[in-house]
Amino acid sequence: MREFEYCRARSVDEVLRWLRDGTDSKLLAGGQSLLGAMKLGLMAPERLIDLQGLAELRGCAATAGGELQLGAMQSHASLARHALLRGLVPGLARLASHIADEQVRSQGTLGGSLANADPAACWPAGMLALGATLVTDRRELPADEFFTGFFSTALEPDELLCSVRLRRPRRFAYAKFEQAASRFALVGVALAQFDDGAVRVALTGGAHGVQRLPAFEQALGQRFAAEALQGLKVDAALMSSDVHGEADYRAHLAGVLAARVVQDALTLEST
Amino acid sequence: MLEFRVNGRPCRLELGNASLLVDALREPLGLTGTHQGCDTAQCGACTVLLNGRAVKSCNVLARQAEGADVGTIEGLAAPGEWHALQLAFSRHHALQCGFCTPGMLMRALAMKAEGVPPEPAAVRQALAGNLCRCTGYEGIVAAICEWLGAEHA
Ligand SMILES: Cc1cc2nc3c(=O)[nH]c(=O)nc-3n(C[C@H](O)[C@H](O)[C@H](O)COP(=O)(O)OP(=O)(O)OC[C@H]3O[C@@H](n4cnc5c(N)ncnc54)[C@H](O)[C@@H]3O)c2cc1C
Ligand code: FES
Ligand code: FES
């Protein structure tokens, strides 16, 4: 790794000042994706701004409006165990508990995963299916606008993701077919059903970053059962081919997982 | 100047910001019980405790541990003595070459605080980030289950 300046931020204002002073800076959350990229030389920032000291980026609590607010700097492991999250959206705590392994989960953060927007990551699919709101230092973005493609988000270069807000779904579930070595999703499907019957389905592991599956949403909105998906296919053009699997195999897998996740949602109901 | 505590002892190190925690432990501090296997956060041989949580020290900057408590295998027991977990590993033949063992022990230590139950399936899942190329895991899982289940530990 090339040498860089290291700063530990004491306030959001300080983060923003450093991001804007002309030095090529990168935010450091858990480092579980960023350090790997820097070791490979894919990134060589002049400065890392460590967010670990910012208490305002932590927390997991219900808001006055009855939504759930999760701080960007909450680790995957802390959310996997969080009693409130497990009670309100058990499928989301379960998603967190299946990311990587405990060591990576104890360092890696919700905000880091969302800002990184790895096309095989788990949180982006969960938040897109839940129609979450991503709260930054300057605005609120619906998940539909936040994720803009392969490792790409709507965040400005000097913008800080602070928290995520979501309304409680009637049901939520996520299933992934794991890549054996890393446990990243070869393909993953997240599904949320809301009290008004509306359904949102998000696919991860695709070629273009996380995305919704509108035909699946419509079918499940009419009838929330695995059989409702019969005859529906995921377009192989959405998927990529590599050593881990061909696009048509992945597309088939996505269909299988979608049916499975409906079943999971029916058993793993929000309490 | 980097300051943190390693196995309860305050340490001050002159280090580049790009130094990984594993490098800080092995080179200037000479704590070579923390092994570096893959350097890509996959094998778990470099697992140490950071404020009580198990982390992969090849994927954490030394600077990220500034002000923190770091626990390594060297702090497990006083010289000449053995920790109950080490004795359990010995009883169950839970190692062959031993390369993965410090990481396994540090990972297992954190399981107690996480509330991992002393059951093989749960321990295997909790051990997903630690690879052993020798033993086939049977002895490792048995040793950890025994230690987690023991009253005194
Ligand atoms: C072995 C291994 C297995 C893994 N398996 C999985 C898996 O199964 N599923 C999965 O989803 N992920 C997996 N991951 C990735 C892991 O979840 C990472 O923790 C996560 O993607 C990044 O989070 P981080 O906190 O470590 O972010 P960092 O690595 O610190 O940062 C990632 C990026 O986000 C930016 N960033 C961080 N925080 C903010 C913020 N608040 N605002 C704006 N930008 C920010 C950083 O500048 C950087 O560009 C795995 C990683 C490893 C090493
Ligand atoms: S050396 Fe750190 S996980 Fe392999
Ligand atoms: S004992 Fe040899 S790698 Fe585990």
Short mmCIF file of C-alpha atoms and ligand atoms in Angstrom, two decimals:
data_model
loop_
_atom_site.label_atom_id
_atom_site.label_comp_id
_atom_site.label_asym_id
_atom_site.label_seq_id
_atom_site.Cartn_x
_atom_site.Cartn_y
_atom_site.Cartn_z
CA MET A 1 0.00 0.00 0.00
CA ARG A 2 1.21 3.52 -0.80
CA GLU A 3 1.61 5.84 2.20
CA PHE A 4 -1.19 8.30 2.94
CA GLU A 5 -2.26 10.80 5.54
CA TYR A 6 -4.53 9.35 8.24
CA CYS A 7 -7.10 11.50 10.05
CA ARG A 8 -9.70 10.52 12.58
CA ALA A 9 -12.70 12.81 12.32
CA ARG A 10 -14.30 14.33 15.43
CA SER A 11 -17.35 15.80 13.71
CA VAL A 12 -19.30 15.67 10.46
CA ASP A 13 -18.16 19.25 9.75
CA GLU A 14 -14.56 18.16 10.02
CA VAL A 15 -15.20 15.31 7.56
CA LEU A 16 -16.71 17.76 5.07
CA ARG A 17 -13.83 20.23 5.48
CA TRP A 18 -11.28 17.53 4.78
CA LEU A 19 -13.26 16.23 1.81
CA ARG A 20 -13.23 19.71 0.27
CA ASP A 21 -9.70 20.98 0.91
CA GLY A 22 -8.22 19.73 -2.36
CA THR A 23 -6.42 16.65 -0.98
CA ASP A 24 -7.59 13.41 -2.61
CA SER A 25 -9.42 11.94 0.40
CA LYS A 26 -11.38 8.73 0.94
CA LEU A 27 -13.69 7.91 3.80
CA LEU A 28 -12.68 4.91 5.92
CA ALA A 29 -15.52 3.06 7.63
CA GLY A 30 -14.59 -0.55 8.53
CA GLY A 31 -12.00 -0.80 5.78
CA GLN A 32 -13.14 -4.29 4.84
CA SER A 33 -13.58 -3.37 1.17
CA LEU A 34 -11.40 -0.27 0.93
CA LEU A 35 -8.19 -1.77 2.34
CA GLY A 36 -8.42 -4.75 -0.02
CA ALA A 37 -8.77 -2.37 -2.96
CA MET A 38 -5.82 -0.29 -1.74
CA LYS A 39 -3.64 -3.39 -1.29
CA LEU A 40 -4.36 -4.29 -4.90
CA GLY A 41 -3.44 -0.77 -5.98
CA LEU A 42 -6.95 -0.17 -7.35
CA MET A 43 -7.08 2.92 -5.19
CA ALA A 44 -4.36 5.13 -3.77
CA PRO A 45 -5.89 8.09 -1.94
CA GLU A 46 -3.68 10.78 -0.43
CA ARG A 47 -5.69 10.76 2.77
CA LEU A 48 -8.00 8.45 4.70
CA ILE A 49 -10.66 10.00 6.92
CA ASP A 50 -11.56 7.47 9.63
CA LEU A 51 -15.21 7.73 10.68
CA GLN A 52 -15.02 5.37 13.68
CA GLY A 53 -15.14 8.17 16.28
CA LEU A 54 -18.40 9.72 15.04
CA ALA A 55 -21.14 8.79 17.51
CA GLU A 56 -23.73 10.59 15.34
CA LEU A 57 -23.27 7.93 12.65
CA ARG A 58 -24.24 5.15 15.05
CA GLY A 59 -27.45 3.87 16.51
CA CYS A 60 -30.43 1.72 15.71
CA ALA A 61 -33.70 3.16 16.98
CA ALA A 62 -37.32 3.82 16.12
CA THR A 63 -38.06 7.41 14.99
CA ALA A 64 -40.99 9.52 16.17
CA GLY A 65 -42.67 8.76 12.84
CA GLY A 66 -42.53 5.03 13.56
CA GLU A 67 -39.72 4.33 11.12
CA LEU A 68 -36.47 2.57 11.93
CA GLN A 69 -33.21 4.53 11.70
CA LEU A 70 -29.89 2.72 11.33
CA GLY A 71 -26.58 4.58 11.63
CA ALA A 72 -24.11 4.24 8.75
CA MET A 73 -21.30 3.22 11.13
CA GLN A 74 -23.17 0.31 12.70
CA SER A 75 -21.22 -2.87 12.05
CA HIS A 76 -22.88 -5.80 10.31
CA ALA A 77 -22.35 -7.86 13.48
CA SER A 78 -23.95 -5.27 15.77
CA LEU A 79 -27.05 -5.11 13.56
CA ALA A 80 -27.24 -8.89 13.24
CA ARG A 81 -27.57 -9.04 17.06
CA HIS A 82 -29.63 -5.90 17.62
CA ALA A 83 -32.77 -6.77 19.59
CA LEU A 84 -34.89 -3.98 18.06
CA LEU A 85 -33.94 -4.89 14.48
CA ARG A 86 -34.42 -8.59 15.16
CA GLY A 87 -37.84 -7.85 16.54
CA LEU A 88 -39.04 -5.44 13.83
CA VAL A 89 -37.40 -6.80 10.67
CA PRO A 90 -35.95 -10.21 11.56
CA GLY A 91 -35.08 -10.95 7.92
CA LEU A 92 -32.83 -7.89 7.80
CA ALA A 93 -30.93 -8.93 10.96
CA ARG A 94 -30.57 -12.32 9.33
CA LEU A 95 -29.19 -10.73 6.15
CA ALA A 96 -26.54 -9.01 8.31
CA SER A 97 -25.66 -12.26 10.07
CA HIS A 98 -24.83 -13.97 6.77
CA ILE A 99 -22.44 -11.34 5.41
CA ALA A 100 -18.89 -12.70 5.15
CA ASP A 101 -17.71 -14.09 8.51
CA GLU A 102 -17.79 -12.79 12.09
CA GLN A 103 -14.40 -11.05 11.87
CA VAL A 104 -15.39 -9.13 8.72
CA ARG A 105 -18.86 -8.49 10.15
CA SER A 106 -17.44 -6.99 13.32
CA GLN A 107 -15.45 -4.39 11.33
CA GLY A 108 -17.54 -3.84 8.20
CA THR A 109 -20.39 -1.32 8.34
CA LEU A 110 -23.83 -0.76 6.85
CA GLY A 111 -22.80 2.60 5.39
CA GLY A 112 -19.57 1.24 3.92
CA SER A 113 -21.45 -1.52 2.17
CA LEU A 114 -24.11 0.82 0.77
CA ALA A 115 -21.59 3.46 -0.37
CA ASN A 116 -19.40 0.81 -1.94
CA ALA A 117 -22.35 -0.63 -3.91
CA ASP A 118 -20.56 -3.85 -4.76
CA PRO A 119 -22.80 -5.58 -7.32
CA ALA A 120 -22.68 -8.77 -5.22
CA ALA A 121 -23.33 -7.15 -1.83
CA CYS A 122 -26.21 -7.96 0.52
CA TRP A 123 -27.26 -4.67 2.20
CA PRO A 124 -27.97 -2.84 -1.09
CA ALA A 125 -30.50 -5.52 -2.07
CA GLY A 126 -32.14 -5.36 1.35
CA MET A 127 -32.42 -1.57 1.32
CA LEU A 128 -33.68 -1.42 -2.26
CA ALA A 129 -36.37 -4.02 -1.53
CA LEU A 130 -37.40 -2.11 1.61
CA GLY A 131 -37.54 1.17 -0.30
CA ALA A 132 -35.32 2.67 2.39
CA THR A 133 -34.36 6.35 2.55
CA LEU A 134 -30.63 7.09 2.60
CA VAL A 135 -29.82 10.12 4.70
CA THR A 136 -26.65 12.08 3.90
CA ASP A 137 -25.14 15.21 5.39
CA ARG A 138 -27.21 17.30 2.95
CA ARG A 139 -30.23 15.38 1.62
CA GLU A 140 -32.41 12.31 1.71
CA LEU A 141 -32.33 9.89 -1.20
CA PRO A 142 -34.73 7.05 -1.91
CA ALA A 143 -32.85 3.77 -2.46
CA ASP A 144 -34.26 3.76 -6.03
CA GLU A 145 -32.17 6.88 -6.76
CA PHE A 146 -29.17 6.04 -4.58
CA PHE A 147 -27.96 2.95 -6.45
CA THR A 148 -26.90 3.92 -9.95
CA GLY A 149 -25.08 0.83 -11.22
CA PHE A 150 -21.92 -1.24 -10.92
CA PHE A 151 -20.00 0.07 -7.84
CA SER A 152 -21.84 3.33 -8.39
CA THR A 153 -24.10 5.53 -6.27
CA ALA A 154 -25.62 9.00 -6.40
CA LEU A 155 -23.26 10.21 -3.63
CA GLU A 156 -21.24 13.31 -4.53
CA PRO A 157 -17.47 13.05 -4.02
CA ASP A 158 -17.75 15.21 -0.88
CA GLU A 159 -20.94 13.64 0.49
CA LEU A 160 -21.22 11.56 3.67
CA LEU A 161 -23.83 8.85 4.15
CA CYS A 162 -25.09 9.25 7.73
CA SER A 163 -27.97 6.85 8.24
CA VAL A 164 -30.71 4.82 6.65
CA ARG A 165 -34.41 5.10 7.44
CA LEU A 166 -36.99 2.48 6.68
CA ARG A 167 -40.63 1.76 7.36
CA ARG A 168 -41.48 -1.54 8.88
CA PRO A 169 -42.57 -4.07 6.28
CA ARG A 170 -45.24 -6.68 6.86
CA ARG A 171 -42.77 -9.26 5.63
CA PHE A 172 -39.14 -9.21 4.54
CA ALA A 173 -36.74 -11.95 3.52
CA TYR A 174 -33.43 -12.28 1.71
CA ALA A 175 -31.75 -15.34 0.26
CA LYS A 176 -28.43 -15.64 -1.50
CA PHE A 177 -26.57 -18.38 -3.28
CA GLU A 178 -23.11 -17.93 -1.81
CA GLN A 179 -19.85 -17.94 -3.64
CA ALA A 180 -18.10 -20.68 -1.68
CA ALA A 181 -14.87 -18.76 -0.97
CA SER A 182 -16.04 -15.26 -0.04
CA ARG A 183 -19.71 -15.81 0.85
CA PHE A 184 -20.61 -12.86 -1.39
CA ALA A 185 -23.83 -13.43 -3.31
CA LEU A 186 -23.37 -15.19 -6.63
CA VAL A 187 -27.03 -14.23 -6.84
CA GLY A 188 -29.26 -12.87 -4.08
CA VAL A 189 -32.91 -11.84 -3.92
CA ALA A 190 -34.49 -9.57 -1.30
CA LEU A 191 -38.23 -9.17 -0.99
CA ALA A 192 -40.46 -6.88 1.05
CA GLN A 193 -44.23 -6.82 1.35
CA PHE A 194 -45.88 -3.80 2.94
CA ASP A 195 -49.14 -3.40 4.82
CA ASP A 196 -50.89 -2.01 1.73
CA GLY A 197 -49.99 -5.23 -0.12
CA ALA A 198 -47.32 -3.63 -2.31
CA VAL A 199 -44.29 -5.82 -2.96
CA ARG A 200 -40.73 -4.83 -3.86
CA VAL A 201 -38.16 -7.33 -5.12
CA ALA A 202 -34.45 -6.56 -5.50
CA LEU A 203 -31.78 -8.62 -7.20
CA THR A 204 -28.08 -8.59 -6.29
CA GLY A 205 -25.29 -10.37 -8.11
CA GLY A 206 -26.31 -8.85 -11.45
CA ALA A 207 -23.98 -7.26 -13.97
CA HIS A 208 -25.18 -3.69 -13.43
CA GLY A 209 -25.42 -3.45 -9.66
CA VAL A 210 -28.49 -4.03 -7.54
CA GLN A 211 -31.84 -3.63 -9.32
CA ARG A 212 -35.55 -4.30 -8.96
CA LEU A 213 -37.55 -7.01 -10.73
CA PRO A 214 -40.83 -5.25 -11.68
CA ALA A 215 -42.56 -8.29 -13.23
CA PHE A 216 -41.96 -10.28 -10.05
CA GLU A 217 -43.25 -7.40 -7.93
CA GLN A 218 -46.48 -7.20 -9.93
CA ALA A 219 -47.14 -10.92 -9.76
CA LEU A 220 -46.53 -11.04 -6.02
CA GLY A 221 -48.57 -7.89 -5.46
CA GLN A 222 -51.56 -9.72 -6.90
CA ARG A 223 -50.94 -12.96 -5.08
CA PHE A 224 -48.24 -13.41 -2.44
CA ALA A 225 -47.28 -17.02 -3.08
CA ALA A 226 -44.37 -18.79 -4.75
CA GLU A 227 -46.76 -20.17 -7.39
CA ALA A 228 -47.49 -16.63 -8.55
CA LEU A 229 -43.97 -16.55 -10.02
CA GLN A 230 -44.50 -19.53 -12.28
CA GLY A 231 -43.54 -18.76 -15.86
CA LEU A 232 -41.59 -15.62 -14.88
CA LYS A 233 -37.93 -15.51 -15.84
CA VAL A 234 -35.04 -13.22 -14.98
CA ASP A 235 -33.49 -11.89 -18.19
CA ALA A 236 -29.94 -13.31 -18.64
CA ALA A 237 -28.95 -9.90 -20.06
CA LEU A 238 -29.10 -8.58 -16.48
CA MET A 239 -26.40 -11.03 -15.39
CA SER A 240 -22.71 -11.40 -16.14
CA SER A 241 -20.63 -14.47 -16.99
CA ASP A 242 -17.38 -15.31 -15.23
CA VAL A 243 -15.50 -18.26 -13.72
CA HIS A 244 -18.16 -18.60 -11.03
CA GLY A 245 -21.08 -19.05 -13.44
CA GLU A 246 -22.61 -18.23 -16.83
CA ALA A 247 -25.24 -15.51 -17.17
CA ASP A 248 -28.06 -17.94 -18.04
CA TYR A 249 -27.22 -20.09 -15.00
CA ARG A 250 -27.28 -17.03 -12.77
CA ALA A 251 -30.59 -15.88 -14.26
CA HIS A 252 -32.09 -19.28 -13.59
CA LEU A 253 -30.74 -19.19 -10.04
CA ALA A 254 -32.37 -15.79 -9.50
CA GLY A 255 -35.78 -17.25 -10.40
CA VAL A 256 -35.26 -20.19 -8.04
CA LEU A 257 -34.17 -17.88 -5.20
CA ALA A 258 -37.14 -15.56 -5.78
CA ALA A 259 -39.56 -18.45 -5.22
CA ARG A 260 -37.62 -19.57 -2.16
CA VAL A 261 -37.56 -16.11 -0.64
CA VAL A 262 -41.35 -15.81 -0.90
CA GLN A 263 -41.58 -18.98 1.14
CA ASP A 264 -39.05 -17.63 3.67
CA ALA A 265 -41.01 -14.37 3.96
CA LEU A 266 -44.15 -16.29 4.76
CA THR A 267 -42.42 -18.24 7.54
CA LEU A 268 -40.22 -15.42 8.86
CA GLU A 269 -42.96 -12.88 9.52
CA SER A 270 -42.31 -9.59 11.25
CA THR A 271 -43.60 -9.90 14.80
CA MET B 1 3.41 8.00 17.00
CA LEU B 2 0.86 5.22 17.46
CA GLU B 3 -0.36 4.38 20.94
CA PHE B 4 -2.44 1.38 21.94
CA ARG B 5 -2.44 -1.45 24.46
CA VAL B 6 -1.37 -4.93 23.47
CA ASN B 7 -2.21 -7.72 25.93
CA GLY B 8 -2.75 -5.06 28.57
CA ARG B 9 0.63 -3.37 28.05
CA PRO B 10 0.76 0.20 26.70
CA CYS B 11 2.77 0.42 23.45
CA ARG B 12 4.09 3.39 21.49
CA LEU B 13 5.24 2.74 17.94
CA GLU B 14 6.77 4.81 15.16
CA LEU B 15 4.93 3.50 12.10
CA GLY B 16 3.84 4.51 8.62
CA ASN B 17 0.09 5.09 8.24
CA ALA B 18 -0.12 2.31 5.65
CA SER B 19 1.06 -0.30 8.18
CA LEU B 20 -1.45 -3.05 8.87
CA LEU B 21 -2.19 -4.13 12.41
CA VAL B 22 -0.61 -7.53 11.69
CA ASP B 23 2.63 -5.79 10.63
CA ALA B 24 2.71 -3.68 13.79
CA LEU B 25 2.30 -6.77 15.94
CA ARG B 26 4.80 -8.99 14.11
CA GLU B 27 7.59 -6.56 13.22
CA PRO B 28 8.23 -3.88 15.82
CA LEU B 29 6.55 -5.76 18.66
CA GLY B 30 7.91 -9.20 17.71
CA LEU B 31 4.58 -10.89 18.49
CA THR B 32 4.93 -13.45 15.70
CA GLY B 33 2.24 -15.73 17.10
CA THR B 34 -0.20 -13.77 14.94
CA HIS B 35 0.22 -15.46 11.57
CA GLN B 36 -0.26 -14.00 8.12
CA GLY B 37 -1.63 -16.57 5.71
CA CYS B 38 -3.55 -15.02 2.83
CA ASP B 39 -3.31 -11.24 3.38
CA THR B 40 -6.78 -10.98 1.80
CA ALA B 41 -9.11 -11.39 4.82
CA GLN B 42 -10.02 -14.95 3.93
CA CYS B 43 -8.03 -17.41 6.08
CA GLY B 44 -8.34 -16.02 9.60
CA ALA B 45 -4.79 -16.94 10.67
CA CYS B 46 -4.19 -13.28 11.59
CA THR B 47 -7.25 -13.05 13.88
CA VAL B 48 -6.72 -10.92 17.02
CA LEU B 49 -9.06 -9.22 19.46
CA LEU B 50 -9.75 -5.51 18.99
CA ASN B 51 -11.58 -4.23 22.08
CA GLY B 52 -12.76 -7.80 22.59
CA ARG B 53 -14.05 -8.35 19.05
CA ALA B 54 -12.34 -10.81 16.72
CA VAL B 55 -10.94 -9.05 13.62
CA LYS B 56 -8.59 -10.01 10.81
CA SER B 57 -5.46 -7.99 11.54
CA CYS B 58 -4.36 -8.17 7.88
CA ASN B 59 -7.43 -6.10 7.00
CA VAL B 60 -7.20 -3.44 9.71
CA LEU B 61 -4.76 -0.53 9.71
CA ALA B 62 -2.60 -0.23 12.80
CA ARG B 63 -3.91 3.34 13.03
CA GLN B 64 -7.48 2.06 13.27
CA ALA B 65 -6.42 0.38 16.54
CA GLU B 66 -5.14 3.65 17.99
CA GLY B 67 -6.27 3.94 21.61
CA ALA B 68 -7.71 0.43 21.57
CA ASP B 69 -7.04 -2.80 23.45
CA VAL B 70 -5.52 -5.47 21.23
CA GLY B 71 -5.35 -9.08 22.35
CA THR B 72 -2.99 -11.58 20.73
CA ILE B 73 -2.20 -15.23 21.32
CA GLU B 74 0.82 -14.23 23.43
CA GLY B 75 -1.54 -12.75 26.03
CA LEU B 76 -3.62 -15.88 26.44
CA ALA B 77 -1.63 -17.36 29.34
CA ALA B 78 1.45 -16.47 31.38
CA PRO B 79 4.71 -18.05 30.16
CA GLY B 80 4.81 -21.71 31.17
CA GLU B 81 1.07 -21.80 31.77
CA TRP B 82 -1.80 -22.84 29.53
CA HIS B 83 -5.23 -21.35 28.99
CA ALA B 84 -8.16 -23.78 29.34
CA LEU B 85 -8.84 -23.33 25.62
CA GLN B 86 -5.28 -24.34 24.74
CA LEU B 87 -5.60 -27.44 26.94
CA ALA B 88 -8.86 -28.33 25.19
CA PHE B 89 -7.13 -28.00 21.78
CA SER B 90 -4.37 -30.29 23.03
CA ARG B 91 -6.79 -32.90 24.39
CA HIS B 92 -8.77 -33.00 21.14
CA HIS B 93 -5.73 -33.02 18.82
CA ALA B 94 -7.15 -29.85 17.32
CA LEU B 95 -3.98 -28.99 15.40
CA GLN B 96 -1.42 -30.54 13.12
CA CYS B 97 0.95 -27.99 11.57
CA GLY B 98 -0.37 -25.31 13.92
CA PHE B 99 -0.34 -22.46 11.41
CA CYS B 100 -4.04 -21.71 11.81
CA THR B 101 -4.09 -22.33 15.56
CA PRO B 102 -3.45 -18.85 17.00
CA GLY B 103 -6.24 -17.48 14.81
CA MET B 104 -8.54 -20.33 15.82
CA LEU B 105 -7.89 -19.71 19.52
CA MET B 106 -8.45 -15.95 19.27
CA ARG B 107 -11.62 -16.51 17.27
CA ALA B 108 -12.88 -19.04 19.83
CA LEU B 109 -12.16 -16.65 22.72
CA ALA B 110 -14.50 -14.05 21.22
CA MET B 111 -17.26 -16.63 20.78
CA LYS B 112 -17.96 -16.64 24.48
CA ALA B 113 -18.85 -12.94 24.52
CA GLU B 114 -20.95 -13.42 21.38
CA GLY B 115 -22.98 -16.07 23.17
CA VAL B 116 -22.19 -18.84 20.67
CA PRO B 117 -23.74 -22.00 22.16
CA PRO B 118 -21.45 -25.04 22.72
CA GLU B 119 -22.97 -26.91 19.79
CA PRO B 120 -21.04 -28.18 16.75
CA ALA B 121 -23.31 -26.58 14.12
CA ALA B 122 -23.19 -23.17 15.82
CA VAL B 123 -19.43 -23.34 16.37
CA ARG B 124 -18.82 -24.34 12.74
CA GLN B 125 -20.85 -21.35 11.56
CA ALA B 126 -19.03 -19.03 13.95
CA LEU B 127 -15.72 -20.41 12.64
CA ALA B 128 -16.54 -19.68 9.00
CA GLY B 129 -13.76 -17.10 8.72
CA ASN B 130 -10.97 -19.44 9.84
CA LEU B 131 -9.46 -22.00 7.48
CA CYS B 132 -7.44 -25.05 8.48
CA ARG B 133 -5.68 -27.00 5.75
CA CYS B 134 -4.74 -29.93 8.02
CA THR B 135 -7.24 -31.15 10.55
CA GLY B 136 -10.63 -31.35 8.89
CA TYR B 137 -12.00 -29.24 11.80
CA GLU B 138 -13.38 -32.15 13.87
CA GLY B 139 -10.95 -31.69 16.77
CA ILE B 140 -11.12 -27.90 16.58
CA VAL B 141 -14.91 -27.87 16.82
CA ALA B 142 -14.88 -30.46 19.63
CA ALA B 143 -12.29 -28.47 21.61
CA ILE B 144 -14.18 -25.19 21.25
CA CYS B 145 -17.50 -26.82 22.18
CA GLU B 146 -15.92 -28.34 25.29
CA TRP B 147 -14.42 -25.01 26.35
CA LEU B 148 -17.60 -23.01 25.65
CA GLY B 149 -19.60 -25.53 27.64
CA ALA B 150 -17.26 -25.64 30.62
CA GLU B 151 -18.26 -23.75 33.74
CA HIS B 152 -14.80 -22.59 34.81
CA ALA B 153 -13.70 -21.07 31.50
C1 LIG C 1 -13.69 -11.88 2.99
C2 LIG C 1 -14.82 -10.92 2.76
C3 LIG C 1 -16.09 -11.40 2.51
C4 LIG C 1 -17.15 -10.53 2.29
N1 LIG C 1 -18.41 -11.05 2.08
C5 LIG C 1 -19.46 -10.21 1.90
C6 LIG C 1 -20.79 -10.71 1.73
O1 LIG C 1 -21.05 -11.91 1.82
N2 LIG C 1 -21.78 -9.80 1.51
C7 LIG C 1 -21.56 -8.46 1.49
O2 LIG C 1 -22.49 -7.70 1.31
N3 LIG C 1 -20.33 -7.97 1.67
C8 LIG C 1 -19.27 -8.80 1.88
N4 LIG C 1 -18.02 -8.27 2.08
C9 LIG C 1 -17.84 -6.79 2.09
C10 LIG C 1 -18.08 -6.27 3.51
O3 LIG C 1 -19.44 -6.32 3.80
C11 LIG C 1 -17.59 -4.82 3.72
O4 LIG C 1 -17.57 -4.63 5.10
C12 LIG C 1 -18.43 -3.71 3.15
O5 LIG C 1 -18.72 -3.89 1.81
C13 LIG C 1 -17.71 -2.39 3.26
O6 LIG C 1 -17.94 -1.86 4.52
P1 LIG C 1 -16.78 -1.14 5.31
O7 LIG C 1 -17.43 -0.52 6.48
O8 LIG C 1 -15.69 -2.09 5.58
O9 LIG C 1 -16.37 0.03 4.29
P2 LIG C 1 -14.94 0.54 3.80
O10 LIG C 1 -14.19 -0.57 3.19
O11 LIG C 1 -14.28 1.32 4.87
O12 LIG C 1 -15.44 1.56 2.68
C14 LIG C 1 -16.02 1.13 1.47
C15 LIG C 1 -16.30 2.33 0.57
O13 LIG C 1 -17.37 3.11 1.07
C16 LIG C 1 -16.97 4.45 1.32
N5 LIG C 1 -17.67 4.85 2.54
C17 LIG C 1 -17.63 4.20 3.74
N6 LIG C 1 -18.45 4.79 4.62
C18 LIG C 1 -19.04 5.84 3.99
C19 LIG C 1 -20.02 6.81 4.39
N7 LIG C 1 -20.55 6.84 5.63
N8 LIG C 1 -20.40 7.75 3.48
C20 LIG C 1 -19.87 7.73 2.22
N9 LIG C 1 -18.97 6.82 1.79
C21 LIG C 1 -18.56 5.88 2.66
C22 LIG C 1 -15.48 4.38 1.46
O14 LIG C 1 -14.87 5.61 1.14
C23 LIG C 1 -15.13 3.30 0.46
O15 LIG C 1 -15.11 3.80 -0.84
C24 LIG C 1 -16.94 -9.13 2.32
C25 LIG C 1 -15.65 -8.62 2.57
C26 LIG C 1 -14.60 -9.50 2.79
C27 LIG C 1 -13.24 -8.94 3.09
S1 FES C 2 -3.87 -13.35 6.74
FE1 FES C 2 -5.52 -12.22 7.46
S2 FES C 2 -7.20 -13.43 6.96
FE2 FES C 2 -5.55 -14.52 6.06
S1 FES C 3 -3.29 -27.21 11.75
FE1 FES C 3 -2.34 -26.84 9.86
S2 FES C 3 -3.59 -25.28 9.04
FE2 FES C 3 -4.67 -25.87 10.77
#
